[in-house]
Coordinates of C-alpha atoms in Angstrom, one line a residue:
X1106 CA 0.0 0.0 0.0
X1107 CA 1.8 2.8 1.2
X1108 CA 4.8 3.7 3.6
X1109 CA 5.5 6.9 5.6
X1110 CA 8.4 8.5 7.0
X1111 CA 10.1 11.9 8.0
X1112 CA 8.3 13.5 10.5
X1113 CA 8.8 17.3 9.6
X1114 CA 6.6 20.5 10.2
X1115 CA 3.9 19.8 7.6
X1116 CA 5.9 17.2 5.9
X1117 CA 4.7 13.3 6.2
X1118 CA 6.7 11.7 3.5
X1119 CA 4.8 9.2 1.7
X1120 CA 6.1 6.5 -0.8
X1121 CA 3.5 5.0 -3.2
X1122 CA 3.5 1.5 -4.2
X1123 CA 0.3 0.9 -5.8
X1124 CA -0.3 -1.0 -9.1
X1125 CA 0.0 1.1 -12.2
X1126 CA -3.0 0.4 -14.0
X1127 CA -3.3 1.0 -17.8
X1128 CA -6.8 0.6 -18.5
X1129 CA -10.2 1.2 -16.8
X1130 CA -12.7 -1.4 -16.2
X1131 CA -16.7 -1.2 -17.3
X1132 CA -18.1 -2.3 -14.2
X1133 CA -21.2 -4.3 -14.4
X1134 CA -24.3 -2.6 -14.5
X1135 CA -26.5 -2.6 -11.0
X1136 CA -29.3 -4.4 -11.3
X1137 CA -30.3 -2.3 -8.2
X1138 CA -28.8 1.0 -8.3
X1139 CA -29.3 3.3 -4.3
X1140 CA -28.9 6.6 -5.6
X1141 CA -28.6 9.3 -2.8
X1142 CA -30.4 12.9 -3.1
X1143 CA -27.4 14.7 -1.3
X1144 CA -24.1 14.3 -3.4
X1145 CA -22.2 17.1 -1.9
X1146 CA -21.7 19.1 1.7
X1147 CA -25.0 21.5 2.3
X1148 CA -28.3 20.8 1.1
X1149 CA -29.8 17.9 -0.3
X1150 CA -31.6 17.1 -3.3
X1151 CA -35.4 17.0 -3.2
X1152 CA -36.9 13.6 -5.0
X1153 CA -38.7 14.6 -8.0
X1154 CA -40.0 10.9 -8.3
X1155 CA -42.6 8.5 -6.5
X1156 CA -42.3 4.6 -6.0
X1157 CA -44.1 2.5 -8.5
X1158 CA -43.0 5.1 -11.5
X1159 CA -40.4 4.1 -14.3
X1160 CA -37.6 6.2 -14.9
X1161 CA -35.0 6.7 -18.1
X1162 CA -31.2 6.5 -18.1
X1163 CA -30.4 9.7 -17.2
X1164 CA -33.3 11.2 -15.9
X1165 CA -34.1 14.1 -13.2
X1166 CA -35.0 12.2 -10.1
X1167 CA -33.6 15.2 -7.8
X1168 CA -34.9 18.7 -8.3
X1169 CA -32.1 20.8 -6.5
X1170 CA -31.9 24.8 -5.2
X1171 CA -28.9 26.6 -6.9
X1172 CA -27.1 25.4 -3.3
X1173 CA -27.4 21.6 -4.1
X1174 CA -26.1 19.4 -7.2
X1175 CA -29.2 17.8 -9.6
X1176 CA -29.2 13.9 -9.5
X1177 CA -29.9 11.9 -12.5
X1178 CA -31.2 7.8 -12.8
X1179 CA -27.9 6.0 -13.8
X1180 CA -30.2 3.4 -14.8
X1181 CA -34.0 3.0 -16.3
X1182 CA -36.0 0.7 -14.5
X1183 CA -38.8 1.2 -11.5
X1184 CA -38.3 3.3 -8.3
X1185 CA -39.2 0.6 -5.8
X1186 CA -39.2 2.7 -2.8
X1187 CA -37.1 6.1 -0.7
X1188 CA -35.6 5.1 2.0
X1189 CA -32.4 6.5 4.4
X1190 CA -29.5 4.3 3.8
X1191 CA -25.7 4.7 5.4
X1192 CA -23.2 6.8 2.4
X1193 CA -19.9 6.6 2.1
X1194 CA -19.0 9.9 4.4
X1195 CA -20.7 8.0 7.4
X1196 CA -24.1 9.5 7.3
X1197 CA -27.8 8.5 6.8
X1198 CA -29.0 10.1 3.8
X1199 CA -32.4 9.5 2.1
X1200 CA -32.0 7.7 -0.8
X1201 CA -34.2 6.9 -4.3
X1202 CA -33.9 2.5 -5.0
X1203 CA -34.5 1.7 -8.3
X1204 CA -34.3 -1.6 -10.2
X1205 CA -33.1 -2.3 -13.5
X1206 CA -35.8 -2.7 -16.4
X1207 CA -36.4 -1.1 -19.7
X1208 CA -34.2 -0.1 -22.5
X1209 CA -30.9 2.2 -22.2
X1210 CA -30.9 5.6 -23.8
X1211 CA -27.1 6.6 -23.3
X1212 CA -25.4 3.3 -23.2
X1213 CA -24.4 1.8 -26.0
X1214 CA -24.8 4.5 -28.5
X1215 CA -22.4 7.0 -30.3
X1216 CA -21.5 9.5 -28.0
X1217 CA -21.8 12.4 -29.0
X1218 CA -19.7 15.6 -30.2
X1219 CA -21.0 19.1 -29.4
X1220 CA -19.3 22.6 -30.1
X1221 CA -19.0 24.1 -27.2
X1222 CA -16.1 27.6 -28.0
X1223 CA -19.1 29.6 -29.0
X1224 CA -21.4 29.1 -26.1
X1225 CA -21.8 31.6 -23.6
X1226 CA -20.3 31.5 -20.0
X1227 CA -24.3 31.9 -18.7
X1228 CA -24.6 29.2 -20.7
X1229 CA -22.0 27.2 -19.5
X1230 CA -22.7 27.4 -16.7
X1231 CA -26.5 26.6 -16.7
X1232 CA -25.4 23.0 -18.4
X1233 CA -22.6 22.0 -15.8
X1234 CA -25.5 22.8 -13.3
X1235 CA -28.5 20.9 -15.1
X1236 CA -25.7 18.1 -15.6
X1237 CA -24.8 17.7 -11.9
X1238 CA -21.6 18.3 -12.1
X1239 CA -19.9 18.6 -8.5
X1240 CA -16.1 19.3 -7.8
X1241 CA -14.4 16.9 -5.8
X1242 CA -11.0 18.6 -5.5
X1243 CA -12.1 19.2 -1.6
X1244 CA -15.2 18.8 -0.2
X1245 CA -17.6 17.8 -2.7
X1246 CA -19.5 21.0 -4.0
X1247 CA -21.8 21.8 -6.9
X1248 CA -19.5 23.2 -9.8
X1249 CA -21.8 25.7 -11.2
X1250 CA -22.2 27.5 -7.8
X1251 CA -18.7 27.6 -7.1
X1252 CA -17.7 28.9 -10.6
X1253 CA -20.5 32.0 -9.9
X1254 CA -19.2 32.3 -6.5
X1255 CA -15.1 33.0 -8.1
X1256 CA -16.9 35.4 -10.8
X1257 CA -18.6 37.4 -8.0
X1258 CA -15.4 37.5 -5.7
X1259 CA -12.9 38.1 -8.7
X1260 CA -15.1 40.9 -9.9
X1261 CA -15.8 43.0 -6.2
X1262 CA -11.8 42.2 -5.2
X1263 CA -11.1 44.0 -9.2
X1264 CA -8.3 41.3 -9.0
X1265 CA -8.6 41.1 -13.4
X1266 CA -7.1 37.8 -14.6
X1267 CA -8.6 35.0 -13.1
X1268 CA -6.7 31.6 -12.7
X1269 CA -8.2 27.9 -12.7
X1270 CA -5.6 25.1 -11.0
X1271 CA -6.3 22.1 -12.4
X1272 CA -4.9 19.2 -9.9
X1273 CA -3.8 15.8 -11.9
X1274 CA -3.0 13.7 -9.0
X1275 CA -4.6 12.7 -5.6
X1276 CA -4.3 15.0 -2.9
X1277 CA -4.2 11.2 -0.7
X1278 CA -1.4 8.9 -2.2
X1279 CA -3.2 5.9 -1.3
X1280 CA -4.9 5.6 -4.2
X1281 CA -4.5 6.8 -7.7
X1282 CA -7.8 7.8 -9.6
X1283 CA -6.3 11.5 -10.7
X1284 CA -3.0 10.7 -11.4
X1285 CA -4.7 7.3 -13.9
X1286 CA -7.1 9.7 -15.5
X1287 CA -4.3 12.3 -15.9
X1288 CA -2.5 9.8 -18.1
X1289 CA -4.7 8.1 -19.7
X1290 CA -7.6 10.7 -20.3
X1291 CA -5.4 13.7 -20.8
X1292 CA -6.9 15.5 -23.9
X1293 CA -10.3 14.7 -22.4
X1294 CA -9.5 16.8 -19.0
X1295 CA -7.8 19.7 -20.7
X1296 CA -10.9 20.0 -23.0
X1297 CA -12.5 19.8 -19.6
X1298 CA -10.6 22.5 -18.2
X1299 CA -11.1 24.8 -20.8
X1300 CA -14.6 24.5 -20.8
X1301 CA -14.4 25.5 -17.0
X1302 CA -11.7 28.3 -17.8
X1303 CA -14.2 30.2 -20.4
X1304 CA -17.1 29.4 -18.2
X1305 CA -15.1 31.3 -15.0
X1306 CA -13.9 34.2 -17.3
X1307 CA -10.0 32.6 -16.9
X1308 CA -6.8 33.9 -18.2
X1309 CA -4.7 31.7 -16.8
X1310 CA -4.7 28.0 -16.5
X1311 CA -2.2 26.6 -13.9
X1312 CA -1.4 22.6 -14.2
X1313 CA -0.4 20.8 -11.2
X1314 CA 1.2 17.6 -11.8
X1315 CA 3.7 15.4 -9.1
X1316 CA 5.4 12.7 -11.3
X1317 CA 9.5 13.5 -11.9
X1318 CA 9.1 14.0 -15.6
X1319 CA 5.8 15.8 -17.5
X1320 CA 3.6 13.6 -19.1
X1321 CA 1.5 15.7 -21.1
X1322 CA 2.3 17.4 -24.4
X1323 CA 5.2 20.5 -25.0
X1324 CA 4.1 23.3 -22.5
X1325 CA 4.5 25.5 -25.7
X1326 CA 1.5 23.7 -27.6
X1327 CA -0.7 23.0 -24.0
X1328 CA -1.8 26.7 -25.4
X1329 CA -3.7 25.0 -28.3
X1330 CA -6.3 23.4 -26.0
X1331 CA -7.8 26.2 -25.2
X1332 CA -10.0 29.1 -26.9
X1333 CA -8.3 32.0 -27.1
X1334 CA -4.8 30.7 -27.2
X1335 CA -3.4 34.2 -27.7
X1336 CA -4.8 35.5 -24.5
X1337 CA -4.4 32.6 -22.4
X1338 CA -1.6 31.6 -20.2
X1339 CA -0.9 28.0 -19.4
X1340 CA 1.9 27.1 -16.7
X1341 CA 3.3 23.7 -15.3
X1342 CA 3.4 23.0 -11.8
X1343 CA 5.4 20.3 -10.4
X1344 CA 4.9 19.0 -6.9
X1345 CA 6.9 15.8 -7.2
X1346 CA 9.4 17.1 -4.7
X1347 CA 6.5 18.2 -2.3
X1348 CA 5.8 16.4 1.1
X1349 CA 2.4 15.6 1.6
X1350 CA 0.1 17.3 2.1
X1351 CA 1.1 18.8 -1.3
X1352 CA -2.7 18.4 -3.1
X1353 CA -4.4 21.0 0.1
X1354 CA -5.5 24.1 -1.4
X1355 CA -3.5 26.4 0.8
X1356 CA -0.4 24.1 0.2
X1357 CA -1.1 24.5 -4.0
X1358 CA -1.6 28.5 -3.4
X1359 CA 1.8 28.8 -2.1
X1360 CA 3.5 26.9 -4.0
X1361 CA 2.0 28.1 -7.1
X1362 CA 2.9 31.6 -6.0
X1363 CA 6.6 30.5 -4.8
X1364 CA 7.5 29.5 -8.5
X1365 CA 6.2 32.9 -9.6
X1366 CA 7.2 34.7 -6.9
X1367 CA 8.5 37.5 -9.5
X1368 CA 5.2 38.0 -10.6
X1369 CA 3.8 41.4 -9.5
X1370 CA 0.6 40.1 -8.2
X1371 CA 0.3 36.6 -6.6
X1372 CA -0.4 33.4 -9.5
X1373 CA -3.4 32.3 -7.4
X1374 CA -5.7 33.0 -4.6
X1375 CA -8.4 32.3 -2.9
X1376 CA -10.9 34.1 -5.4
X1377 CA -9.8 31.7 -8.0
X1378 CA -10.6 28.0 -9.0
X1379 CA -9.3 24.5 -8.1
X1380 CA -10.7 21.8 -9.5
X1381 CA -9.2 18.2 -9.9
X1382 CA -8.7 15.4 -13.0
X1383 CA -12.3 13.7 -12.1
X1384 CA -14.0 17.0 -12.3
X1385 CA -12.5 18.4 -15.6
X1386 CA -13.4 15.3 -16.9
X1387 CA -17.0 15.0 -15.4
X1388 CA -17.4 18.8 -17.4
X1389 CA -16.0 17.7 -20.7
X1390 CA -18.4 14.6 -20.2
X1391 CA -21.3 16.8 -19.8
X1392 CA -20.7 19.7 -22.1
X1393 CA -19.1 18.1 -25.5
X1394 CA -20.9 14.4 -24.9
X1395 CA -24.5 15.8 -23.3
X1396 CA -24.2 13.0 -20.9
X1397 CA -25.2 14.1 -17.0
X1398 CA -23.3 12.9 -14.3
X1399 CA -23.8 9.3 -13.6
X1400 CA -20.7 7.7 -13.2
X1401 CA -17.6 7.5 -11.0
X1402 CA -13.7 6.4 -12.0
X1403 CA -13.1 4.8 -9.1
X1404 CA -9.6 2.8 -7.4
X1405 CA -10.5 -0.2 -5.9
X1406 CA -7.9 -2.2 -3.7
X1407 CA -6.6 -3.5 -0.9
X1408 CA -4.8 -6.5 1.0
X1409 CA -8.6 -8.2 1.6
X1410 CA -9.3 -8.4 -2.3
X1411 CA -8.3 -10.9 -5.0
X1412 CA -7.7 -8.8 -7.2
X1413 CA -7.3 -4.8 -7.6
X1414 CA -8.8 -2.4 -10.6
X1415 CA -9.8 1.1 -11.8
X1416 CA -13.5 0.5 -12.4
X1417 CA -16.0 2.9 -14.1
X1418 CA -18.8 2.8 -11.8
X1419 CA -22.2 3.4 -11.8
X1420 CA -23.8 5.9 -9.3
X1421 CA -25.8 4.3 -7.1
X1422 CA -23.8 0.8 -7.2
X1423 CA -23.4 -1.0 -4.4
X1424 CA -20.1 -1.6 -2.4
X1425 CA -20.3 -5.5 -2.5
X1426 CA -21.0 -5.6 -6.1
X1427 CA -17.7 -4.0 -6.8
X1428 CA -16.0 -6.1 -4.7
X1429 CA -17.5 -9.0 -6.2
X1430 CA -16.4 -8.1 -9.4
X1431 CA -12.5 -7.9 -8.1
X1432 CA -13.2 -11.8 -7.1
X1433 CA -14.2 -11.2 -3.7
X1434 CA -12.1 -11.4 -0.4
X1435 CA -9.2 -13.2 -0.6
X1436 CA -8.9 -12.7 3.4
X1437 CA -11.0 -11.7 6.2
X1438 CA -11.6 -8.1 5.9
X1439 CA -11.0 -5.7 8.7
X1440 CA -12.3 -2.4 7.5
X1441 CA -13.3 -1.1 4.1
X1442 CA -11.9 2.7 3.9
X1443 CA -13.8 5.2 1.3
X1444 CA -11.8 7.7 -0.3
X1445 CA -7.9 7.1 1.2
X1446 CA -6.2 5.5 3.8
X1447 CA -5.1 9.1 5.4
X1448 CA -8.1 11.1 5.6
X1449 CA -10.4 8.5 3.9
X1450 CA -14.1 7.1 6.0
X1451 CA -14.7 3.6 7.5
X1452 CA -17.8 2.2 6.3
X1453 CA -19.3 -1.4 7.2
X1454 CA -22.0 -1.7 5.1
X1455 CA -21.9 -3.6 1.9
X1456 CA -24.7 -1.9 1.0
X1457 CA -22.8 1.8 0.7
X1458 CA -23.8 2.7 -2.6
X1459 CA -21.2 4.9 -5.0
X1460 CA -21.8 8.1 -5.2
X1461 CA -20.6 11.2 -6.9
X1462 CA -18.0 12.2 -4.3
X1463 CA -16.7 8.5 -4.4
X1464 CA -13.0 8.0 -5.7
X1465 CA -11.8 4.8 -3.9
X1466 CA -12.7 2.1 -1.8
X1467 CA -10.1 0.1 0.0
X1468 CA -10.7 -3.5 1.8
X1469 CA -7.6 -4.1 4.3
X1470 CA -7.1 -7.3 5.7
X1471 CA -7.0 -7.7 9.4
X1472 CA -3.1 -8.5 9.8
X1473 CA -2.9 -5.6 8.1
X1474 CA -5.1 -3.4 10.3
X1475 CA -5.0 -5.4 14.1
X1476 CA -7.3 -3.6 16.5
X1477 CA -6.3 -0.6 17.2
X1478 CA -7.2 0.6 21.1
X1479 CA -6.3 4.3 21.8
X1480 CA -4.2 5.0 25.4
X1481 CA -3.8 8.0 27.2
X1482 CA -2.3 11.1 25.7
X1483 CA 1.7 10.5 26.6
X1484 CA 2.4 14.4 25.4
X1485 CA 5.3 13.2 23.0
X1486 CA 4.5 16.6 20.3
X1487 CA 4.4 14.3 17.3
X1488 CA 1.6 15.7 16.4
X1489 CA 2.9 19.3 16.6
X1490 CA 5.5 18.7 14.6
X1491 CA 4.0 17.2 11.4
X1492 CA 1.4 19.7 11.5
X1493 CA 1.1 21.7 8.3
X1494 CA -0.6 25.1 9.7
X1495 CA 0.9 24.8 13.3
X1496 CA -1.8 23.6 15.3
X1497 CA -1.9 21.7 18.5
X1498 CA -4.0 18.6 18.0
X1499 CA -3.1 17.6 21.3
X1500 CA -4.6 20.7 23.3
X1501 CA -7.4 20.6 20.6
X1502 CA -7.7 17.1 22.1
X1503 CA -7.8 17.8 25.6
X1504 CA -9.7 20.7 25.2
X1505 CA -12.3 18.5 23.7
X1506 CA -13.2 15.8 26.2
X1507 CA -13.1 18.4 29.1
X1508 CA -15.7 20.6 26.9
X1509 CA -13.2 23.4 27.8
X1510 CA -14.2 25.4 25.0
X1511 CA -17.8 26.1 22.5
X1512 CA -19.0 27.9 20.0
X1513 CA -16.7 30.7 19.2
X1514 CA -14.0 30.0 21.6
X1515 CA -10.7 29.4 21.2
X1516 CA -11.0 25.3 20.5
X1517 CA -13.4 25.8 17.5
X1518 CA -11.3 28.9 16.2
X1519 CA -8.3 27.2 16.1
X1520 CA -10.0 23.6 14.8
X1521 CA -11.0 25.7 12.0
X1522 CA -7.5 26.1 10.7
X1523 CA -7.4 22.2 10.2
X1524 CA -6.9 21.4 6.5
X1525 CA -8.0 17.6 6.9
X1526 CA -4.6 16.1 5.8
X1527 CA -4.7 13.6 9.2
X1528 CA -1.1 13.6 9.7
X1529 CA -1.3 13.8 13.2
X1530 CA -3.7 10.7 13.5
X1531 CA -1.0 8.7 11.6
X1532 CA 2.0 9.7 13.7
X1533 CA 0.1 9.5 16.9
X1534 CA 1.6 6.5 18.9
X1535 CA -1.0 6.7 21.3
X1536 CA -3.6 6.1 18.7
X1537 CA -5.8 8.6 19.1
X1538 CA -8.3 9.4 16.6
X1539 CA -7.1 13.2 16.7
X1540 CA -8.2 13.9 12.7
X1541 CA -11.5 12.9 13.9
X1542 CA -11.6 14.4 16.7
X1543 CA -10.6 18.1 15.3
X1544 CA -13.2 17.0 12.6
X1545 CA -16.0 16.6 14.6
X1546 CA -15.2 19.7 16.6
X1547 CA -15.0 21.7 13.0
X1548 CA -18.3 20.4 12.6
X1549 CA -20.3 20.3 15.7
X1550 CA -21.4 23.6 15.4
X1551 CA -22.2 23.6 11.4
X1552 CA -19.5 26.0 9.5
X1553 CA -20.4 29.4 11.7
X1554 CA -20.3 27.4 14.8
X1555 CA -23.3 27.6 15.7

């Protein structure tokens, strides 16, 4: 899987030895797809449907505010019933089960080829929304809104060029899904990208890759890519020689801006865009090949399986059925981890269904995960050392189970400075939860703390 060592401020040196894939997998259609109405962090989805009716491939099941992403039917067949049903970040959400029957209207057929140059950004914009496209670079969040939210802060900050980052690999090394669809899927992301950049109003594209030699085509022709290649600027970023957590935002911003540090005005900011390699090709997906968003790329692996793959999944496809498609367990399983190793969720359902914000599931084997049973704090500062932004996990800690400190103190304020890389959970040789812990105190109190 993956190794770590160097205990640095903000530096937890990880080695990857995953399986290079080279192709990606069709997985097998659900013949019983759960397809959650809330695909991203705020508000959910409300069900446009009723059991009993028959639903298209690709249909609006979930009607959404401009706050939530729209969900489509991955499949046609009959919606047998709602009910709530555990997701993949830990939580009960209400979900819409349908069962296969009926014909396909997407699969199978020609995709197709739309211009897309001449468009408006309004219009843009209004299809990435009425697709359902969310951007998974952080916390999963409806594209569209996020793209009207940079316009509105570039244009009252008067900051002028705008600037999208484009991430091509994973901001957790344990799995690979960005860095396989940055190699193999390459022209189809920077189409992607480009239809994001005009959409935003961008003049500047910045590339962030982390392998020791580029990839991708001549930086000089990376111009050709995009509309308005005379106006555009397109710049490589290489974080190869980064420590984790090298994919954060903030960590990105900097580094961005230490490369051009002889720039008269910072690269990137916070006004502008991130996205990642799953997003810019979710866009290029739904613009160019009028398809909404209905499937996932998505790692699967681990010590527990037979066999290891990158799958293109269905929404709304069940955990087990992926897993019996890579043969099944090969040992007993300990814990199945969405979405990382380091900062990834536990599930223990079977019954998880994909969804939108899913990138990778991992099955570990129980010699490879004994029980782990937390002691006391023994005050060693490992986790003050390794943390990126400086933080003291362990006071955070301690200021936690004595309820020192609500809503607006000093142990929210400060929790709210975690960026989520779980660093000091992996170095903690006490084995205390601490990621969750500064988690759940980020989060007790909703985003305002409150």
């Amino acid at each position: 899987m993956a190794g770590l060592y160097s205990i640095k401020r903000g530096s937890l040196k990880i080695w990857d030895t995953a399986v290079r894939y080279t192709e990606v997998l069709n997985a097998f259609l659900p013949s019983r797809a759960l397809v959650s109405f809330k695909q991203q962090t705020g508000a959910a989805a409300s069900p446009g449907i009723f059991p009993g009716q028959r639903v298209q491939e690709g249909q609006l099941i979930g009607v959404s505010s401009d706050a939530a992403a729209r969900i489509h039917s991955p499949i046609p067949g009959i919606i047998r019933e709602l009910r709530t049903t555990l997701m993949p970040n830990g939580k009960k959400e209400l979900v819409a089960v349908i069962d296969l029957e009926g014909r396909f209207s997407i699969l199978g057929k020609k995709p197709e080829e739309l211009s897309w140059k001449y468009r408006s950004d309004a219009e843009l914009i209004s299809q990435i929304s009425e697709r359902g496209i969310i951007n998974t670079f952080d916390s999963p969040c409806p594209l569209a809104v996020q793209i009207q939210n940079t316009r509105k802060k570039r244009s009252s900050a008067q900051k002028g060029i705008g600037s999208l980052l484009v991430r091509l690999f994973d901001s957790d090394p344990t799995y690979s899904t960005d860095e396989f669809l940055a190699r193999t899927r390459f022209d189809g992301i920077l189409q992607g990208a480009a239809i994001t950049a005009k959409a935003m109003g961008a003049s500047r594209i910045v590339l962030a890759y982390a392998a020791k030699k580029w990839f991708g085509p001549p930086e000089e022709k990376l111009k050709n890519f995009f509309p308005g290649k005379d106006t555009i600027d397109v710049q490589l970023v290489n974080a190869e020689s980064a420590r984790y957590p090298c994919g954060d935002g903030r960590e990105l911003i900097n580094l961005v801006n230490r490369i051009g540090k002889k720039a008269e005005k910072p690269l990137f900011t916070y006004n502008d865009l991130m996205i990642d390699a799953v997003t810019a090709l979710a866009v290029r997906d739904a613009i160019v090949c009028n398809i909404p968003m209905m499937e996932r790329y998505i790692h699967v692996s681990g010590s527990a399986l037979v066999s290891s793959a990158m799958f293109k999944v269905r929404i709304g496809t069940r955990i087990g059925d992926i897993i019996e498609e890579c043969g099944g367990f090969s040992a007993p399983p300990s814990k199945i981890v969405i979405n990382g190793l380091l900062r990834g969720q536990a599930i223990y359902d079977l019954d998880t269904p994909i969804t939108k914000y899913t990138k990778a599931v991992c099955v570990l084997a129980r010699e490879q995960n004994p029980d782990s049973v937390s002691m006391s704090c023994t005050r060693c500062g490992c986790c003050i050392s390794i943390c990126p932004v400086g933080i003291e996990p362990m006071k955070l800690y301690h200021d936690f189970i004595n309820r020192i400190s609500g809503p607006g103190g000093r142990t929210f304020s400060t929790a709210r400075l975690c960026t989520g890389c779980a660093s000091c959970s992996c170095v903690c040789p006490a084995r205390i939860p601490l990621y969750q812990i500064v988690s759940h105190i980020k989060n007790e109190f909703g985003e305002d703390g409150k």
